[in-house]
Protein backbone atom coordinates (compact mmCIF):
# COMPACT_ATOMS: atom_id res chain seq x y z
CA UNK A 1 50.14 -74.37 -65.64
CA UNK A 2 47.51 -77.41 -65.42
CA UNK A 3 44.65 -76.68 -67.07
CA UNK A 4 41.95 -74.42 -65.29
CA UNK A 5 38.07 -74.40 -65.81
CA UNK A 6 36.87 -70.85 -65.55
CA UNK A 7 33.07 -70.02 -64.55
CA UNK A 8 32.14 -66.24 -65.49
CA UNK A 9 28.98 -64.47 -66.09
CA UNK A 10 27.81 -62.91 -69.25
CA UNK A 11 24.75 -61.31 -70.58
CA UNK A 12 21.65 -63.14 -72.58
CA UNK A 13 21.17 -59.55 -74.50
CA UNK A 14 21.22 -56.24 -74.59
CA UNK A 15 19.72 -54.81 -71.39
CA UNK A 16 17.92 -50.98 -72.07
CA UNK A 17 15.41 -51.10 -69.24
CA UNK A 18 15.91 -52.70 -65.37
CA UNK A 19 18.01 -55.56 -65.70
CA UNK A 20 16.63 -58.31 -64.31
CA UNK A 21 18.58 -61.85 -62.68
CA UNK A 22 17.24 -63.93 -66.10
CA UNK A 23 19.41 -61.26 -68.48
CA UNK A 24 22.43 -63.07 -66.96
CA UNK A 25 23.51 -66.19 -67.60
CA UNK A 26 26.95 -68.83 -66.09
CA UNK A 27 28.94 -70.05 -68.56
CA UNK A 28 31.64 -72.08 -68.11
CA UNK A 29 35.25 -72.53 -70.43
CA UNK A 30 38.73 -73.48 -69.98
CA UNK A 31 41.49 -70.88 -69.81
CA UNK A 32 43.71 -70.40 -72.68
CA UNK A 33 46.16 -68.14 -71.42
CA UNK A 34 49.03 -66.47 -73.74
CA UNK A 35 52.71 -66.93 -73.37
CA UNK A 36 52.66 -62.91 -72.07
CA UNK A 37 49.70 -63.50 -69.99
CA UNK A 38 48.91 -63.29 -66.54
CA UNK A 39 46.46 -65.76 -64.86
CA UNK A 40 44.73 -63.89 -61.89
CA UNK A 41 42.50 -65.93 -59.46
CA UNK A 42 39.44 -63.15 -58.90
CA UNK A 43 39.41 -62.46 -54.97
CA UNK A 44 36.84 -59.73 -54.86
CA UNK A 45 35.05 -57.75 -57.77
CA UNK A 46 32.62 -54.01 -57.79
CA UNK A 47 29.96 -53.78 -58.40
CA UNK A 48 28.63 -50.39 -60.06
CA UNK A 49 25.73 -48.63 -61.66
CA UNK A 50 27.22 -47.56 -64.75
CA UNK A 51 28.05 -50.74 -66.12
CA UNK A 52 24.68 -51.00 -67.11
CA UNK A 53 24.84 -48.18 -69.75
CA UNK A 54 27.36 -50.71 -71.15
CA UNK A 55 25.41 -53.55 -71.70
CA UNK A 56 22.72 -51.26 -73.56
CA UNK A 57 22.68 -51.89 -77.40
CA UNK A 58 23.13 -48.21 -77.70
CA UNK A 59 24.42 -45.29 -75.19
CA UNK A 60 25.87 -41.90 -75.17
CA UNK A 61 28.31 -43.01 -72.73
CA UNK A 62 29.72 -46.53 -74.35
CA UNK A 63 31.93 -43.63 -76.31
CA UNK A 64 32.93 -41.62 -73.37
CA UNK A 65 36.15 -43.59 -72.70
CA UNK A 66 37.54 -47.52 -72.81
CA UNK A 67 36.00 -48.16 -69.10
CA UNK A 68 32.24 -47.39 -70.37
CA UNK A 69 33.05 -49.31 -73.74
CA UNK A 70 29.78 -51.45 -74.73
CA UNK A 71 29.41 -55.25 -73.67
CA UNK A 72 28.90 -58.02 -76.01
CA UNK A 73 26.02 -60.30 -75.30
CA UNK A 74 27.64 -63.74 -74.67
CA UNK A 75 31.29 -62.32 -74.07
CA UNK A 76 33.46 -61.55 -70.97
CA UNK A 77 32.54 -58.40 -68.45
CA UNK A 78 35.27 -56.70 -67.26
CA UNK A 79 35.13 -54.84 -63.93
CA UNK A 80 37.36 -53.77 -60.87
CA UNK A 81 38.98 -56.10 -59.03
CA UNK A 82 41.37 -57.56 -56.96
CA UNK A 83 42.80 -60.98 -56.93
CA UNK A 84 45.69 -63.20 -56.61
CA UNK A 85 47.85 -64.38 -59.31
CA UNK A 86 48.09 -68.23 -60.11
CA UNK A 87 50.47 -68.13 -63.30
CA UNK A 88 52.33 -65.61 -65.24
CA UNK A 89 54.33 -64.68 -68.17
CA UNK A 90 54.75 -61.06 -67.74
CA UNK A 91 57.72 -60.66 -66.19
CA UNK A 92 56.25 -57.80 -63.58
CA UNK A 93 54.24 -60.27 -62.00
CA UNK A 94 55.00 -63.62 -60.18
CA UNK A 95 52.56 -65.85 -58.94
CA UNK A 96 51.31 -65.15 -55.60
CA UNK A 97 51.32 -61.46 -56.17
CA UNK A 98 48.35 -59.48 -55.34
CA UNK A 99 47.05 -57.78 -57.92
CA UNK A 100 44.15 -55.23 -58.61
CA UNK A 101 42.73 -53.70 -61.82
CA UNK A 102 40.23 -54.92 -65.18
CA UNK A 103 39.46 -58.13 -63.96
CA UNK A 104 36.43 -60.46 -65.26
CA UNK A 105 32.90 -61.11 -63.58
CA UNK A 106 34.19 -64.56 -63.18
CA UNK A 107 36.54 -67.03 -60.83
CA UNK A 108 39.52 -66.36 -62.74
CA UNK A 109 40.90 -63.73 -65.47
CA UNK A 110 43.46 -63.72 -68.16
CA UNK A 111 44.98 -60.26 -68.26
CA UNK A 112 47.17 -59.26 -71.31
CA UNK A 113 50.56 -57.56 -71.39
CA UNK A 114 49.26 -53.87 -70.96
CA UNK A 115 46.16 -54.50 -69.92
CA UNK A 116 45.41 -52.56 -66.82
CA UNK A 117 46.75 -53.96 -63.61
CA UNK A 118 49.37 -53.32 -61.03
CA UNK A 119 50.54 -55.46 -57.80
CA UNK A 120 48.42 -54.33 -54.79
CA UNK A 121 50.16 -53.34 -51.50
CA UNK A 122 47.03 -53.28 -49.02
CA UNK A 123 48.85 -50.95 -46.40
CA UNK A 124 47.52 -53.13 -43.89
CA UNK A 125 43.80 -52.94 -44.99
CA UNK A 126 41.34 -55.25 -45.92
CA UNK A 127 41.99 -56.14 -49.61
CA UNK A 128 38.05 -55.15 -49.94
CA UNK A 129 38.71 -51.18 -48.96
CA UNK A 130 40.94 -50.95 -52.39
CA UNK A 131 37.54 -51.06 -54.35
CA UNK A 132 35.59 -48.75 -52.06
CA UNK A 133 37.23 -45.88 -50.35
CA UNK A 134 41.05 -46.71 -51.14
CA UNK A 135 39.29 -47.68 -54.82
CA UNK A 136 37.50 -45.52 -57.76
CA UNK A 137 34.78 -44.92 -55.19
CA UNK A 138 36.70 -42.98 -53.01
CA UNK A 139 38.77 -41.25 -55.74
CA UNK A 140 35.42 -40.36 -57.25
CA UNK A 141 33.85 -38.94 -53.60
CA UNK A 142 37.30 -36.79 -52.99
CA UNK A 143 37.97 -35.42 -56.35
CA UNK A 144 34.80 -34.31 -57.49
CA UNK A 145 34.12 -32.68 -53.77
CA UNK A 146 37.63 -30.83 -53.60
CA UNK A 147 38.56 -30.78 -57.64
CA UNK A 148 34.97 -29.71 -58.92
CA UNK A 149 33.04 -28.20 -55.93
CA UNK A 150 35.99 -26.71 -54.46
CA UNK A 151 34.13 -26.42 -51.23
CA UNK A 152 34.68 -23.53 -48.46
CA UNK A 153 34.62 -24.44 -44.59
CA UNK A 154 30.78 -23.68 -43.31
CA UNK A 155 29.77 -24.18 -46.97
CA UNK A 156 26.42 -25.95 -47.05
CA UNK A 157 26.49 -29.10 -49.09
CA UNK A 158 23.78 -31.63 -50.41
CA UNK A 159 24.85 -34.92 -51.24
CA UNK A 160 21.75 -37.18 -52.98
CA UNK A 161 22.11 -41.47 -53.03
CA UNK A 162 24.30 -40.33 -49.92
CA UNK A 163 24.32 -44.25 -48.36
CA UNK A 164 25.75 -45.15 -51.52
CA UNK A 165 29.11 -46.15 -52.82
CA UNK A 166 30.21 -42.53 -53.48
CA UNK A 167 27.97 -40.70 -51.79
CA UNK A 168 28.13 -42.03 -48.17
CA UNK A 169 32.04 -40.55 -48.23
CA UNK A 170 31.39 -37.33 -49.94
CA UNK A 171 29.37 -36.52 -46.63
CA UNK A 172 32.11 -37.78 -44.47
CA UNK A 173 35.15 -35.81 -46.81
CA UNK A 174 32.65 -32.08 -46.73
CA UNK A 175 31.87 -33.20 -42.43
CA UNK A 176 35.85 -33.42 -41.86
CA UNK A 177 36.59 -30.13 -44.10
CA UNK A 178 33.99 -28.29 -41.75
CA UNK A 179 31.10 -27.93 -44.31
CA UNK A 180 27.76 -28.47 -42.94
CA UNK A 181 26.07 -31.53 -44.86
CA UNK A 182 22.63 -32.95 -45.27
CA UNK A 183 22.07 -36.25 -47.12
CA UNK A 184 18.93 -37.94 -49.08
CA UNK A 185 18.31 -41.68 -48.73
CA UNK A 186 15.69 -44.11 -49.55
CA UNK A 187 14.73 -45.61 -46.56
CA UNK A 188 14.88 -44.60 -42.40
CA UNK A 189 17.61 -47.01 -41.94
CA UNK A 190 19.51 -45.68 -44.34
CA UNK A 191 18.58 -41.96 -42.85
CA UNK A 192 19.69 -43.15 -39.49
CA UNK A 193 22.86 -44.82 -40.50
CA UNK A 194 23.76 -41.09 -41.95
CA UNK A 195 23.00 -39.61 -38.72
CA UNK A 196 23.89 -41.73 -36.23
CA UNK A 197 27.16 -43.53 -37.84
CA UNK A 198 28.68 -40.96 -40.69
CA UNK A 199 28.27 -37.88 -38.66
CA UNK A 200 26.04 -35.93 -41.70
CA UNK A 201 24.08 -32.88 -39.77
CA UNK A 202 20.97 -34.06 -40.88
CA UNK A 203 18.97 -36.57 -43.35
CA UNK A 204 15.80 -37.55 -45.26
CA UNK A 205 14.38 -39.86 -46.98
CA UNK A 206 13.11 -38.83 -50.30
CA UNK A 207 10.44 -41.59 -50.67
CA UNK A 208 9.04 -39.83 -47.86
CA UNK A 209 8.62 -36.65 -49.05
CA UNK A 210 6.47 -35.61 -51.82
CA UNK A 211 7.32 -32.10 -52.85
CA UNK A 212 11.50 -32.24 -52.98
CA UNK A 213 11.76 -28.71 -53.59
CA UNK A 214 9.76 -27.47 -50.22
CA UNK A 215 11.94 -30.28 -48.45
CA UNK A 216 15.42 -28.89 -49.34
CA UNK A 217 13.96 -25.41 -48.81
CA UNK A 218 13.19 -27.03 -45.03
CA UNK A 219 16.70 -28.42 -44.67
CA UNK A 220 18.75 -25.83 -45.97
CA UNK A 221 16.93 -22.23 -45.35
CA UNK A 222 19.48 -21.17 -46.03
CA UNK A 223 20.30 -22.47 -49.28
CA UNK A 224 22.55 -25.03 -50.85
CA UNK A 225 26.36 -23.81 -51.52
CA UNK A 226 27.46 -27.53 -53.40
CA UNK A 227 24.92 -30.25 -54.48
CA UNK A 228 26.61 -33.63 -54.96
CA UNK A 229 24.51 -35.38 -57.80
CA UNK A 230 24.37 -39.09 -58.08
CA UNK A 231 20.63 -39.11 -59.05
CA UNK A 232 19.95 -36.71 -61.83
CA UNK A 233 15.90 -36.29 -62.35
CA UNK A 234 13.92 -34.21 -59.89
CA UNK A 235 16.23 -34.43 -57.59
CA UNK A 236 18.43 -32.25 -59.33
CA UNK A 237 15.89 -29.66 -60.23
CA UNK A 238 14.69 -29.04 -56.57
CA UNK A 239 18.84 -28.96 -55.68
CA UNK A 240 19.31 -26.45 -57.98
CA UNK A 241 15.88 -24.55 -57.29
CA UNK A 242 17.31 -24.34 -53.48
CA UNK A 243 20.58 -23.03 -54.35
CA UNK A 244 23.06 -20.15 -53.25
CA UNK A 245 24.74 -17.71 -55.87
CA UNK A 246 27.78 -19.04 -57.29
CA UNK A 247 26.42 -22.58 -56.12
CA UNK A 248 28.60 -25.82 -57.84
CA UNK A 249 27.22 -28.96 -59.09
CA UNK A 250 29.45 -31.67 -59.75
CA UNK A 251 27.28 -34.30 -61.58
CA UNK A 252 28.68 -38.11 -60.62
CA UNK A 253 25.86 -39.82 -61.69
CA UNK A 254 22.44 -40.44 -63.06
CA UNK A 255 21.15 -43.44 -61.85
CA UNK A 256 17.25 -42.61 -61.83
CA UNK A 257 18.15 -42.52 -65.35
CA UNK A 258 19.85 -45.84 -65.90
CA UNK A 259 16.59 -47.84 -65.82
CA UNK A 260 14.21 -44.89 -67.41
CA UNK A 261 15.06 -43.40 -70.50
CA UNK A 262 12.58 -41.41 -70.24
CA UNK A 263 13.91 -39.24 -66.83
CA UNK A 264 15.58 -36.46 -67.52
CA UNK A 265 16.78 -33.54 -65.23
CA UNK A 266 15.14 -29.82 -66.12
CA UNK A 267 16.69 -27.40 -64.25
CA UNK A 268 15.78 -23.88 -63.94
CA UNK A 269 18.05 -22.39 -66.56
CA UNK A 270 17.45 -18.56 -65.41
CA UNK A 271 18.38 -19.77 -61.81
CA UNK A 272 21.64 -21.43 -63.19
CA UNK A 273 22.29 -17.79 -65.01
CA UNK A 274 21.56 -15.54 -63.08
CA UNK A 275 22.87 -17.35 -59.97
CA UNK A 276 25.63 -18.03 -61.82
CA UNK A 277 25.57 -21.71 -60.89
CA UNK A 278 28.78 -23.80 -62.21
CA UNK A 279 27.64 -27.54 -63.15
CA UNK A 280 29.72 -30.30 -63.90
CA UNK A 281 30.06 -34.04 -64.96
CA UNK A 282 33.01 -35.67 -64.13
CA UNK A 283 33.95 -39.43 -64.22
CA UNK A 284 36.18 -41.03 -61.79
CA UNK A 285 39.36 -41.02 -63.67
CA UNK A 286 39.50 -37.50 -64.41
CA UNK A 287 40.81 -37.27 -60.76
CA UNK A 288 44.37 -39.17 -61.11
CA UNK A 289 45.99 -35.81 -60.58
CA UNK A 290 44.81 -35.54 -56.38
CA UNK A 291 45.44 -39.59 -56.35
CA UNK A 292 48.26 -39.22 -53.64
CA UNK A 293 46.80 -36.44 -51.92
CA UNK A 294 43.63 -38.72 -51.74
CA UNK A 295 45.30 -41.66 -51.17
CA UNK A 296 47.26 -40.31 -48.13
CA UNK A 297 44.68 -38.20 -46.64
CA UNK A 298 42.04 -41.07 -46.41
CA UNK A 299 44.43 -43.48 -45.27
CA UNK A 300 45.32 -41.63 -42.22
CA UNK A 301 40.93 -41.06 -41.80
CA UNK A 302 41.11 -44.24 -42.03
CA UNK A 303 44.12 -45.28 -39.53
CA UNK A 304 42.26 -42.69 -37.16
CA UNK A 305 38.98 -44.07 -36.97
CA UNK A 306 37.67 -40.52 -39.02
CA UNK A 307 36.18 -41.96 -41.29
CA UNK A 308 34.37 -45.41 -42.14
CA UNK A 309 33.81 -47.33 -44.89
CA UNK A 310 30.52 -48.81 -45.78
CA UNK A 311 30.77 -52.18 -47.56
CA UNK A 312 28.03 -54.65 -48.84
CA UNK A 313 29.44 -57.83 -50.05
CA UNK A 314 27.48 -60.71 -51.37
CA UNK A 315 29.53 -64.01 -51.82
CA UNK A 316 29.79 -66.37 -54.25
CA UNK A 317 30.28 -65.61 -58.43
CA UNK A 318 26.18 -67.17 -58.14
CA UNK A 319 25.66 -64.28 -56.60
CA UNK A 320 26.46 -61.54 -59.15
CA UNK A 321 23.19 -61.05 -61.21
CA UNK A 322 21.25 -60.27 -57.74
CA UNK A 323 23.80 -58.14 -56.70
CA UNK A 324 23.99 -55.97 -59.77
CA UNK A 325 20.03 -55.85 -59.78
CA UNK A 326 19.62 -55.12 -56.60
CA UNK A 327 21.84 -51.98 -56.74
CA UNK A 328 19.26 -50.57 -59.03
CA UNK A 329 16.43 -51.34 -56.54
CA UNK A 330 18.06 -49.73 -53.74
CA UNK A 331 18.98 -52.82 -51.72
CA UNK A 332 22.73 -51.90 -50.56
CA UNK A 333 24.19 -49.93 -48.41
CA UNK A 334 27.67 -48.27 -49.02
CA UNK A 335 29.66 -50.25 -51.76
CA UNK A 336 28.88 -53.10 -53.47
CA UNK A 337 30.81 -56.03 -54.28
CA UNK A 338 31.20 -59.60 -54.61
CA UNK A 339 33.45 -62.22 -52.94
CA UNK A 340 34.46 -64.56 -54.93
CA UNK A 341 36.85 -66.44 -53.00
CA UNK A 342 38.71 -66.12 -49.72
CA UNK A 343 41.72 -64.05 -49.52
């Protein structure tokens, strides 16, 4: 293989407030790939929220498994990706293969014997879906709706950050089970686009309204069966204030958190006792065990126009540090990720 000169982005420092486009920095070596190695040329990488619990010097989560494992200022930042490989000496990959797994925030990445990737068929997709909804997002969305909420047809479900990676598909998966679903946004675009384009029964935006618990009490009168957390905070407290006996909480995310230590959720415990309220975190991979169910199910949503998939891609590996910021600010809709190169 000739030799290759790899751009990637790293980190400056620790980041343990907002990150901001000057904690990043482009750094540029040559590859020194292993005789088992396999040389992947990055195609398309994700972009997601919790990756900035791992560049914190310090966070209950870097321990929670490898894929939240802390980042070294100055090293290599794996994340999700697909790509094409250039060179290999594994023998379960040639070159040319499509590929998708831990890849780098970079143009190219060396992946070990073991390390986590697999040959990509995209079904006839675009290779882009295979991060969002035929990716962890999707997997996320359909097993903690069906795994942990176990929803009912007619149930009434509340999905918060619902034009977001996850959330914009948990409203579509609880629509096409028959649940009746009302989503939170940031902004009346973002309200419409659940309305008009996703099919949810009804929307708000939460900027918008300045006393969350009377607002949920306005959309659901009659009370919340399954709230779909991806905010954490108030949000959750005015979810769980407005919900049904035996209500479920499956708790994907946090992200009002991410940028302010100081936010934390406060629930009403008697309400969660004596309304015997199940609530659960989950991560992504805890669903592997629905994978083909998921996998199968969305595909033909997919194939039958169903569902759709909401994708925000910046291009360019330049592009990176104002993509990852900008997910904290609100600024995408659907999934985020980063093109860096053309299929």
């Amino acid at each position: 293989m000739k030799a290759i000169s790899n751009r990637y982005i790293i980190i400056r420092t620790h980041i343990n407030g907002a990150p901001q486009e000057s904690d990043f920095e482009l750094k540029t070596k040559a590859l020194a790939p292993g005789s088992d190695d396999t040389v992947v040329r990055n195609v398309y990488i994700s972009i997601d929220p919790y990756q900035l619990n791992r560049m914190k010097n310090k966070d209950e989560s870097q321990k929670a498994s490898d894929f939240s494992s802390a980042i070294t200022p100055g090293e290599e930042i794996d994340a999700y990706g697909v790509g094409r490989v250039v060179a290999s000496g594994n023998p379960d990959f040639e070159k040319g293969d499509l590929v998708a797994g831990l890849l780098i925030w970079g143009e190219y990445s060396v992946v070990k014997a073991g390390g986590m990737l697999r040959k990509l068929d995209p079904m006839g997709f675009p290779l882009s879906d295979h991060l969002g909804i035929l990716g962890f997002s999707g997997l996320t969305a359909y097993g903690g709706l069906f795994e942990i909420c176990k929803p009912k047809k007619r149930e009434k479900v509340f999905v918060s950050a619902a034009s977001g990676s996850v959330g914009h598909l948990v409203g579509q998966y609880a629509k096409l089970f028959g649940c009746y679903v009302v989503g939170s946004a940031g902004s009346k675009e973002k309200v419409a686009l659940l309305k008009d384009k996703l099919g949810f029964d009804d929307a708000f935006n939460y900027k918008e309204e300045p006393d969350l618990k009377a607002a949920l009490q306005r959309f659901f009168p009659d009370g919340i069966d399954i709230y779909f957390d991806n905010v954490g905070a108030e949000m959750q407290e005015a979810a769980i204030a407005n919900m049904n006996m035996f209500g479920r909480v499956a708790v994907c995310g946090v992200i009002s958190q991410y940028t302010d230590a100081g936010k934390r959720a406060a629930p009403d415990m008697f309400a969660v006792v004596y309304k015997r309220i199940k609530i659960q975190g989950f991560l992504g991979v805890d669903n592997m065990n629905v994978y083909e169910d998921f996998m199968s199910k969305t595909c033909d949503y997919l194939r039958s126009g169903k569902i759709h998939s909401l994708e925000d891609i910046s291009r360019g590996l330049e592009s990176i540090p104002s993509a990852f910021v900008g997910i904290f600010k609100g600024s995408n809709v659907g999934k985020k990720i980063v093109q860096l190169t053309e299929e």
